[in-house]
mmCIF file of C-alpha atoms in Angstrom:
data_model
loop_
_atom_site.group_PDB
_atom_site.id
_atom_site.type_symbol
_atom_site.label_atom_id
_atom_site.label_comp_id
_atom_site.label_asym_id
_atom_site.label_seq_id
_atom_site.Cartn_x
_atom_site.Cartn_y
_atom_site.Cartn_z
ATOM 1 C CA MET A 1 34.802 -2.159 105.234
ATOM 2 C CA SER A 2 32.502 -0.614 102.622
ATOM 3 C CA PHE A 3 29.227 -2.202 101.587
ATOM 4 C CA ARG A 4 30.744 -3.071 98.215
ATOM 5 C CA ASP A 5 33.812 -4.788 99.657
ATOM 6 C CA GLU A 6 31.780 -6.754 102.165
ATOM 7 C CA TYR A 7 29.197 -7.699 99.555
ATOM 8 C CA LEU A 8 31.770 -8.925 97.012
ATOM 9 C CA ARG A 9 33.421 -11.026 99.711
ATOM 10 C CA ASP A 10 30.106 -12.768 100.263
ATOM 11 C CA LEU A 11 29.249 -12.964 96.552
ATOM 12 C CA PHE A 12 31.949 -15.466 95.786
ATOM 13 C CA SER A 13 30.866 -17.761 98.595
ATOM 14 C CA ILE A 14 27.256 -17.725 97.448
ATOM 15 C CA HIS A 15 25.118 -20.867 97.461
ATOM 16 C CA ASP A 16 21.433 -21.605 97.007
ATOM 17 C CA SER A 17 20.575 -21.250 100.694
ATOM 18 C CA ASN A 18 21.801 -17.654 100.986
ATOM 19 C CA ALA A 19 21.136 -16.332 97.461
ATOM 20 C CA ASP A 20 17.761 -14.766 98.331
ATOM 21 C CA ALA A 21 19.170 -13.005 101.390
ATOM 22 C CA LEU A 22 22.066 -11.646 99.328
ATOM 23 C CA ALA A 23 19.660 -10.453 96.621
ATOM 24 C CA LEU A 24 17.482 -8.591 99.126
ATOM 25 C CA ARG A 25 20.570 -7.051 100.695
ATOM 26 C CA LEU A 26 21.764 -5.780 97.330
ATOM 27 C CA PHE A 27 18.270 -4.598 96.396
ATOM 28 C CA ARG A 28 17.983 -2.431 99.493
ATOM 29 C CA TYR A 29 21.364 -0.917 98.748
ATOM 30 C CA GLN A 30 20.702 -0.214 95.070
ATOM 31 C CA ALA A 31 17.228 1.129 95.827
ATOM 32 C CA VAL A 32 19.004 4.020 97.554
ATOM 33 C CA HIS A 33 22.366 4.292 95.786
ATOM 34 C CA CYS A 34 21.485 3.742 92.090
ATOM 35 C CA PRO A 35 19.798 7.011 90.971
ATOM 36 C CA PRO A 36 17.818 5.708 87.953
ATOM 37 C CA TYR A 37 16.607 2.703 89.935
ATOM 38 C CA ARG A 38 15.752 4.888 92.926
ATOM 39 C CA GLU A 39 13.753 7.223 90.673
ATOM 40 C CA TYR A 40 11.947 4.283 89.083
ATOM 41 C CA LEU A 41 10.960 2.879 92.482
ATOM 42 C CA THR A 42 9.778 6.316 93.585
ATOM 43 C CA LEU A 43 7.568 6.642 90.504
ATOM 44 C CA LEU A 44 6.129 3.212 91.282
ATOM 45 C CA GLY A 45 5.482 4.235 94.869
ATOM 46 C CA ARG A 46 7.524 1.279 96.144
ATOM 47 C CA LYS A 47 9.695 1.459 99.238
ATOM 48 C CA ALA A 48 12.569 -0.927 99.843
ATOM 49 C CA SER A 49 11.263 -1.592 103.337
ATOM 50 C CA GLN A 50 8.063 -3.032 101.814
ATOM 51 C CA VAL A 51 9.941 -5.702 99.845
ATOM 52 C CA ASN A 52 10.466 -8.963 101.710
ATOM 53 C CA SER A 53 11.013 -11.539 98.949
ATOM 54 C CA VAL A 54 12.718 -11.635 95.557
ATOM 55 C CA THR A 55 9.376 -11.910 93.761
ATOM 56 C CA GLU A 56 8.337 -8.579 95.284
ATOM 57 C CA ILE A 57 11.374 -6.736 93.901
ATOM 58 C CA PRO A 58 10.456 -4.325 91.068
ATOM 59 C CA PHE A 59 12.745 -5.095 88.112
ATOM 60 C CA LEU A 60 14.188 -2.236 86.086
ATOM 61 C CA PRO A 61 13.124 -2.350 82.405
ATOM 62 C CA ILE A 62 16.174 -3.034 80.282
ATOM 63 C CA GLU A 63 15.457 0.020 78.129
ATOM 64 C CA PHE A 64 16.792 2.217 80.952
ATOM 65 C CA PHE A 65 20.313 1.223 79.912
ATOM 66 C CA LYS A 66 19.735 3.093 76.640
ATOM 67 C CA THR A 67 18.514 6.306 78.216
ATOM 68 C CA HIS A 68 20.207 6.507 81.636
ATOM 69 C CA ASP A 69 23.594 6.024 83.223
ATOM 70 C CA VAL A 70 22.591 3.026 85.335
ATOM 71 C CA ARG A 71 25.240 2.795 88.019
ATOM 72 C CA THR A 72 25.477 2.777 91.772
ATOM 73 C CA ASP A 73 27.129 5.681 93.625
ATOM 74 C CA PRO A 74 28.090 7.438 90.358
ATOM 75 C CA GLN A 75 29.674 10.351 92.220
ATOM 76 C CA GLU A 76 32.257 8.042 93.789
ATOM 77 C CA TRP A 77 33.829 6.469 90.705
ATOM 78 C CA ALA A 78 34.505 6.899 87.013
ATOM 79 C CA PRO A 79 33.961 3.991 84.598
ATOM 80 C CA GLN A 80 37.129 2.073 83.735
ATOM 81 C CA GLU A 81 35.414 0.356 80.807
ATOM 82 C CA LEU A 82 32.257 0.895 78.775
ATOM 83 C CA PHE A 83 30.321 -1.951 77.191
ATOM 84 C CA LEU A 84 27.858 -1.200 74.395
ATOM 85 C CA SER A 85 25.200 -3.510 73.033
ATOM 86 C CA SER A 86 25.314 -4.520 69.397
ATOM 87 C CA GLY A 87 22.802 -2.938 67.069
ATOM 88 C CA THR A 88 22.304 -1.133 63.798
ATOM 89 C CA THR A 89 23.178 2.515 63.170
ATOM 90 C CA LEU A 90 19.483 3.341 63.599
ATOM 91 C CA GLN A 91 19.277 1.848 67.066
ATOM 92 C CA GLN A 92 20.291 3.398 70.346
ATOM 93 C CA ARG A 93 22.780 1.052 72.002
ATOM 94 C CA SER A 94 22.606 0.064 75.660
ATOM 95 C CA ARG A 95 25.487 1.280 77.812
ATOM 96 C CA HIS A 96 26.994 -0.528 80.772
ATOM 97 C CA SER A 97 29.588 1.455 82.722
ATOM 98 C CA VAL A 98 32.049 -0.904 84.395
ATOM 99 C CA ARG A 99 33.782 0.144 87.581
ATOM 100 C CA GLU A 100 36.163 -2.793 87.859
ATOM 101 C CA PRO A 101 36.913 -4.612 84.586
ATOM 102 C CA GLU A 102 38.578 -7.491 86.416
ATOM 103 C CA LEU A 103 35.340 -8.217 88.296
ATOM 104 C CA TYR A 104 33.577 -8.875 84.982
ATOM 105 C CA ARG A 105 36.342 -11.050 83.605
ATOM 106 C CA GLN A 106 37.003 -13.050 86.745
ATOM 107 C CA ASN A 107 33.297 -13.601 87.366
ATOM 108 C CA ALA A 108 32.839 -14.803 83.766
ATOM 109 C CA ALA A 109 35.817 -17.147 84.164
ATOM 110 C CA ARG A 110 34.426 -18.602 87.399
ATOM 111 C CA ILE A 111 31.120 -19.318 85.691
ATOM 112 C CA PHE A 112 32.721 -20.858 82.610
ATOM 113 C CA GLU A 113 34.939 -23.113 84.707
ATOM 114 C CA GLN A 114 31.930 -24.228 86.741
ATOM 115 C CA TYR A 115 30.509 -25.852 83.606
ATOM 116 C CA TYR A 116 33.542 -26.550 81.430
ATOM 117 C CA GLY A 117 36.528 -26.970 83.691
ATOM 118 C CA PRO A 118 39.781 -24.945 83.810
ATOM 119 C CA LEU A 119 40.432 -22.389 81.086
ATOM 120 C CA ALA A 120 43.923 -23.833 80.703
ATOM 121 C CA GLY A 121 42.393 -26.984 79.250
ATOM 122 C CA TRP A 122 40.905 -25.135 76.284
ATOM 123 C CA THR A 123 41.839 -23.395 73.072
ATOM 124 C CA PHE A 124 39.338 -20.646 72.214
ATOM 125 C CA LEU A 125 38.686 -19.580 68.617
ATOM 126 C CA ALA A 126 36.018 -17.038 67.755
ATOM 127 C CA LEU A 127 33.907 -15.817 64.846
ATOM 128 C CA LEU A 128 32.383 -12.593 66.195
ATOM 129 C CA PRO A 129 32.739 -10.157 63.279
ATOM 130 C CA SER A 130 29.952 -7.716 64.088
ATOM 131 C CA TYR A 131 31.012 -7.457 67.732
ATOM 132 C CA LEU A 132 34.603 -6.733 66.733
ATOM 133 C CA GLU A 133 33.558 -4.214 64.090
ATOM 134 C CA GLN A 134 31.268 -2.230 66.391
ATOM 135 C CA GLY A 135 33.616 -2.264 69.380
ATOM 136 C CA ASN A 136 33.035 -2.084 73.147
ATOM 137 C CA SER A 137 31.670 -5.630 73.263
ATOM 138 C CA SER A 138 31.478 -7.448 76.591
ATOM 139 C CA LEU A 139 31.442 -10.762 74.695
ATOM 140 C CA VAL A 140 34.703 -9.941 72.896
ATOM 141 C CA ALA A 141 36.263 -8.862 76.203
ATOM 142 C CA MET A 142 35.229 -12.167 77.787
ATOM 143 C CA VAL A 143 36.571 -14.351 74.963
ATOM 144 C CA GLU A 144 39.800 -12.357 74.818
ATOM 145 C CA TYR A 145 40.304 -12.893 78.563
ATOM 146 C CA PHE A 146 39.568 -16.604 78.287
ATOM 147 C CA ALA A 147 42.141 -16.960 75.512
ATOM 148 C CA GLN A 148 44.754 -15.062 77.507
ATOM 149 C CA GLN A 149 44.176 -17.106 80.640
ATOM 150 C CA SER A 150 44.233 -20.381 78.731
ATOM 151 C CA GLY A 151 47.790 -19.732 77.579
ATOM 152 C CA GLN A 152 46.929 -20.861 74.060
ATOM 153 C CA ALA A 153 49.314 -20.307 71.175
ATOM 154 C CA GLN A 154 46.635 -19.540 68.576
ATOM 155 C CA VAL A 155 45.142 -16.134 67.892
ATOM 156 C CA ALA A 156 41.518 -16.156 69.082
ATOM 157 C CA PHE A 157 39.678 -13.898 66.591
ATOM 158 C CA PHE A 158 39.320 -14.342 62.830
ATOM 159 C CA LEU A 159 36.758 -11.766 61.730
ATOM 160 C CA HIS A 160 35.754 -13.029 58.233
ATOM 161 C CA ASP A 161 38.883 -15.079 57.456
ATOM 162 C CA HIS A 162 37.501 -18.617 57.366
ATOM 163 C CA ALA A 163 40.626 -20.072 55.753
ATOM 164 C CA ALA A 164 42.813 -18.803 58.603
ATOM 165 C CA LEU A 165 40.332 -20.183 61.100
ATOM 166 C CA LEU A 166 40.522 -23.645 59.514
ATOM 167 C CA GLN A 167 44.312 -23.507 59.700
ATOM 168 C CA ALA A 168 44.127 -22.578 63.384
ATOM 169 C CA LEU A 169 41.688 -25.426 64.034
ATOM 170 C CA ALA A 170 44.036 -27.890 62.355
ATOM 171 C CA GLN A 171 46.969 -26.614 64.387
ATOM 172 C CA ALA A 172 44.996 -26.742 67.641
ATOM 173 C CA LYS A 173 44.024 -30.348 66.965
ATOM 174 C CA ARG A 174 47.675 -31.300 66.684
ATOM 175 C CA GLU A 175 48.294 -30.063 70.229
ATOM 176 C CA SER A 176 47.707 -32.690 72.897
ATOM 177 C CA GLY A 177 45.694 -32.283 76.052
ATOM 178 C CA ARG A 178 43.476 -29.396 74.939
ATOM 179 C CA ARG A 179 39.839 -29.211 73.992
ATOM 180 C CA ILE A 180 38.792 -26.739 71.320
ATOM 181 C CA MET A 181 35.878 -24.333 71.620
ATOM 182 C CA LEU A 182 34.621 -22.389 68.616
ATOM 183 C CA ILE A 183 32.556 -19.401 69.769
ATOM 184 C CA GLY A 184 30.477 -17.658 67.145
ATOM 185 C CA VAL A 185 27.562 -15.384 66.443
ATOM 186 C CA SER A 186 24.885 -17.386 64.649
ATOM 187 C CA TYR A 187 25.103 -15.855 61.179
ATOM 188 C CA ALA A 188 28.928 -16.137 61.153
ATOM 189 C CA LEU A 189 28.772 -19.834 62.050
ATOM 190 C CA LEU A 190 26.261 -20.371 59.250
ATOM 191 C CA ASP A 191 28.525 -18.487 56.814
ATOM 192 C CA LEU A 192 31.397 -20.777 57.824
ATOM 193 C CA VAL A 193 29.243 -23.856 57.354
ATOM 194 C CA SER A 194 28.065 -22.635 53.947
ATOM 195 C CA ALA A 195 31.652 -22.193 52.763
ATOM 196 C CA TYR A 196 33.382 -25.138 54.441
ATOM 197 C CA GLY A 197 30.636 -27.494 55.558
ATOM 198 C CA ASN A 198 32.544 -30.631 54.572
ATOM 199 C CA ALA A 199 35.879 -29.645 56.136
ATOM 200 C CA SER A 200 37.322 -32.205 58.537
ATOM 201 C CA GLU A 201 38.619 -29.356 60.719
ATOM 202 C CA LEU A 202 35.027 -28.654 61.820
ATOM 203 C CA GLN A 203 34.684 -32.034 63.497
ATOM 204 C CA ASP A 204 35.347 -32.832 67.167
ATOM 205 C CA LEU A 205 34.854 -29.284 68.449
ATOM 206 C CA THR A 206 32.696 -27.759 71.151
ATOM 207 C CA VAL A 207 30.655 -25.148 69.284
ATOM 208 C CA LEU A 208 29.199 -22.312 71.381
ATOM 209 C CA GLU A 209 26.726 -20.096 69.552
ATOM 210 C CA THR A 210 25.894 -16.718 71.014
ATOM 211 C CA GLY A 211 22.778 -15.984 68.937
ATOM 212 C CA GLY A 212 22.229 -13.044 66.653
ATOM 213 C CA MET A 213 21.432 -12.894 62.934
ATOM 214 C CA LYS A 214 21.734 -9.076 62.861
ATOM 215 C CA GLY A 215 19.677 -8.899 59.691
ATOM 216 C CA ARG A 216 22.327 -10.897 57.784
ATOM 217 C CA ARG A 217 20.169 -14.030 57.496
ATOM 218 C CA ARG A 218 16.632 -15.213 58.039
ATOM 219 C CA GLU A 219 15.758 -15.454 61.712
ATOM 220 C CA MET A 220 15.196 -19.021 62.874
ATOM 221 C CA ILE A 221 14.339 -20.750 66.111
ATOM 222 C CA ARG A 222 17.260 -22.193 68.065
ATOM 223 C CA GLU A 223 16.375 -25.828 67.288
ATOM 224 C CA GLU A 224 16.421 -25.115 63.551
ATOM 225 C CA LEU A 225 19.732 -23.292 63.822
ATOM 226 C CA HIS A 226 21.324 -26.105 65.804
ATOM 227 C CA ASP A 227 20.055 -28.764 63.396
ATOM 228 C CA GLU A 228 21.672 -26.911 60.501
ATOM 229 C CA LEU A 229 24.950 -26.443 62.363
ATOM 230 C CA LYS A 230 25.113 -30.114 63.354
ATOM 231 C CA GLN A 231 25.153 -31.108 59.687
ATOM 232 C CA ALA A 232 28.666 -29.649 59.523
ATOM 233 C CA PHE A 233 29.944 -29.910 63.093
ATOM 234 C CA GLY A 234 28.647 -33.394 63.799
ATOM 235 C CA PRO A 235 25.811 -34.833 65.864
ATOM 236 C CA ALA A 236 27.070 -33.631 69.255
ATOM 237 C CA GLY A 237 24.859 -30.910 70.720
ATOM 238 C CA ILE A 238 25.541 -27.263 69.910
ATOM 239 C CA HIS A 239 26.185 -25.248 73.065
ATOM 240 C CA SER A 240 24.837 -21.752 73.742
ATOM 241 C CA GLU A 241 25.547 -18.792 75.997
ATOM 242 C CA TYR A 242 22.916 -16.502 77.516
ATOM 243 C CA GLY A 243 24.380 -13.150 78.403
ATOM 244 C CA MET A 244 23.929 -9.507 77.539
ATOM 245 C CA THR A 245 25.624 -6.141 77.741
ATOM 246 C CA GLU A 246 23.638 -5.161 80.818
ATOM 247 C CA LEU A 247 24.796 -8.215 82.810
ATOM 248 C CA LEU A 248 28.107 -9.354 84.247
ATOM 249 C CA SER A 249 27.097 -13.037 84.502
ATOM 250 C CA GLN A 250 26.194 -15.692 81.953
ATOM 251 C CA ALA A 251 24.137 -18.874 81.718
ATOM 252 C CA TYR A 252 25.138 -21.799 79.499
ATOM 253 C CA SER A 253 23.351 -24.490 77.540
ATOM 254 C CA LEU A 254 25.557 -27.567 77.339
ATOM 255 C CA GLY A 255 24.083 -28.969 74.153
ATOM 256 C CA ASP A 256 20.587 -29.915 75.284
ATOM 257 C CA GLY A 257 18.867 -26.600 74.545
ATOM 258 C CA ARG A 258 18.407 -25.755 78.232
ATOM 259 C CA PHE A 259 20.310 -22.935 79.915
ATOM 260 C CA HIS A 260 21.761 -23.519 83.366
ATOM 261 C CA SER A 261 22.473 -20.593 85.681
ATOM 262 C CA PRO A 262 25.302 -20.203 88.202
ATOM 263 C CA PRO A 263 24.423 -19.108 91.760
ATOM 264 C CA GLN A 264 25.043 -15.436 90.978
ATOM 265 C CA LEU A 265 22.543 -15.425 88.092
ATOM 266 C CA ARG A 266 18.876 -16.225 88.612
ATOM 267 C CA VAL A 267 16.001 -16.181 86.139
ATOM 268 C CA LEU A 268 12.446 -15.518 87.297
ATOM 269 C CA LEU A 269 9.465 -15.462 84.952
ATOM 270 C CA ARG A 270 6.739 -12.851 84.872
ATOM 271 C CA ASP A 271 3.354 -12.579 83.199
ATOM 272 C CA PRO A 272 4.087 -10.906 79.828
ATOM 273 C CA SER A 273 0.997 -8.740 80.268
ATOM 274 C CA ASP A 274 1.773 -7.767 83.886
ATOM 275 C CA PRO A 275 5.380 -6.764 84.661
ATOM 276 C CA PHE A 276 4.806 -7.049 88.410
ATOM 277 C CA ALA A 277 3.393 -10.596 88.402
ATOM 278 C CA VAL A 278 6.666 -12.437 89.058
ATOM 279 C CA SER A 279 6.802 -16.039 90.242
ATOM 280 C CA THR A 280 9.399 -18.644 91.190
ATOM 281 C CA THR A 281 7.134 -21.436 89.937
ATOM 282 C CA ARG A 282 5.723 -20.028 86.694
ATOM 283 C CA PRO A 283 6.483 -22.505 83.848
ATOM 284 C CA ASP A 284 6.602 -19.905 81.066
ATOM 285 C CA GLY A 285 6.646 -16.162 80.649
ATOM 286 C CA ALA A 286 8.979 -13.213 80.174
ATOM 287 C CA ILE A 287 12.421 -13.238 81.769
ATOM 288 C CA ASN A 288 13.437 -11.172 84.774
ATOM 289 C CA VAL A 289 17.107 -11.536 85.674
ATOM 290 C CA ILE A 290 18.831 -11.190 89.022
ATOM 291 C CA ASP A 291 22.555 -10.780 88.419
ATOM 292 C CA LEU A 292 24.215 -10.588 91.815
ATOM 293 C CA ALA A 293 27.548 -9.648 90.235
ATOM 294 C CA ASN A 294 25.975 -6.374 89.045
ATOM 295 C CA VAL A 295 26.844 -4.579 92.274
ATOM 296 C CA ASP A 296 27.902 -1.373 90.489
ATOM 297 C CA SER A 297 24.895 -1.185 88.164
ATOM 298 C CA CYS A 298 21.421 -2.645 88.715
ATOM 299 C CA ALA A 299 21.120 -6.324 89.554
ATOM 300 C CA PHE A 300 17.390 -6.585 88.846
ATOM 301 C CA ILE A 301 16.551 -6.345 85.145
ATOM 302 C CA GLU A 302 13.315 -6.895 83.252
ATOM 303 C CA THR A 303 14.186 -8.255 79.799
ATOM 304 C CA LYS A 304 12.073 -8.716 76.687
ATOM 305 C CA ASP A 305 12.928 -12.389 76.311
ATOM 306 C CA LEU A 306 10.364 -15.177 76.571
ATOM 307 C CA ALA A 307 11.249 -18.485 78.207
ATOM 308 C CA ARG A 308 10.062 -21.813 79.506
ATOM 309 C CA GLN A 309 11.396 -22.865 82.894
ATOM 310 C CA HIS A 310 11.846 -26.446 84.069
ATOM 311 C CA PRO A 311 11.526 -27.856 87.603
ATOM 312 C CA ASP A 312 15.313 -28.151 87.937
ATOM 313 C CA GLY A 313 15.697 -24.390 87.356
ATOM 314 C CA SER A 314 16.994 -24.675 83.781
ATOM 315 C CA PHE A 315 15.249 -22.618 81.108
ATOM 316 C CA GLU A 316 14.740 -22.457 77.360
ATOM 317 C CA VAL A 317 14.665 -19.123 75.530
ATOM 318 C CA LEU A 318 11.632 -19.145 73.241
ATOM 319 C CA GLY A 319 12.015 -15.775 71.541
ATOM 320 C CA ARG A 320 11.247 -12.128 72.175
ATOM 321 C CA MET A 321 8.169 -10.161 73.071
ATOM 322 C CA ASP A 322 6.431 -8.329 70.242
ATOM 323 C CA ASN A 323 7.496 -4.730 69.535
ATOM 324 C CA SER A 324 10.819 -5.109 71.338
ATOM 325 C CA ASP A 325 14.053 -4.042 69.693
ATOM 326 C CA ILE A 326 16.046 -6.632 67.787
ATOM 327 C CA ARG A 327 19.092 -7.295 69.930
ATOM 328 C CA GLY A 328 22.325 -8.749 68.680
ATOM 329 C CA CYS A 329 23.199 -11.165 71.467
ATOM 330 C CA ASN A 330 21.526 -14.499 72.231
ATOM 331 C CA GLN A 331 18.069 -13.651 70.936
ATOM 332 C CA MET A 332 16.396 -15.492 68.079
ATOM 333 C CA ALA A 333 12.781 -14.668 67.400
#
């Protein structure tokens, strides 16, 4: 059995007590088999044999996904799917080569069902115009898969057609036994609210915002955004998803502003002024992500996001570090 097959077998039986051991196992593999990561470690003068805890792992700066083909054993496989980050025409988009598209989709479904229950109990409707227009979006692929697996009758995506979306919401509400989730990029949800803020169809939904103003509206902190959305969608908390092109796993906020991570996704915080000062107990700082599902890429990524972490492991995204690129997914300065 190959390392990959054996590792993936263990990945889906992961729990808190063996997560660190699995992370170190994957680190030692990727330190050798992922060429950009191997080169980065060499330039740092770090050897895999010197790393004995997750806080000692050097995390790959996320910018590498714009300039390098970040994948493990690239000579052994060709990408079956390519995800690109959202961005403007002036920005270089991150690239994530996917070896096994079903791994991404099934992993995302496992995580969603951990927090929200079976996909078959939901109807998914989405306002993700910029992601659809630019193409190669991991978020669109995830929502499309969720809608397919749910067996819903309604079309999932509505681009800019708010009237058709309201009709689909009304139809979905007439069906018994299903909850409705409206997934939207922030500016598109605000556009909907501006046009149809008093519509009864917007009540009694689970609203999942995925961040991103994309220059269409004034940037606002998450609390301000959610307060504005609740004026139309009702007082129930607005949910959020934390994910990105470079990852295969997601974290979710269930309406309280705090993101919760599944076992395969772990957030560690670092000193914003020292990329190698990583701690499991630091209350605030910049986010480093361990995504154990990223077996074919790099599982250890240094982001530009700032967060506050709570004793229970949940975290709040506070914004982005200065001078970092504006990203389209889940980031509000």
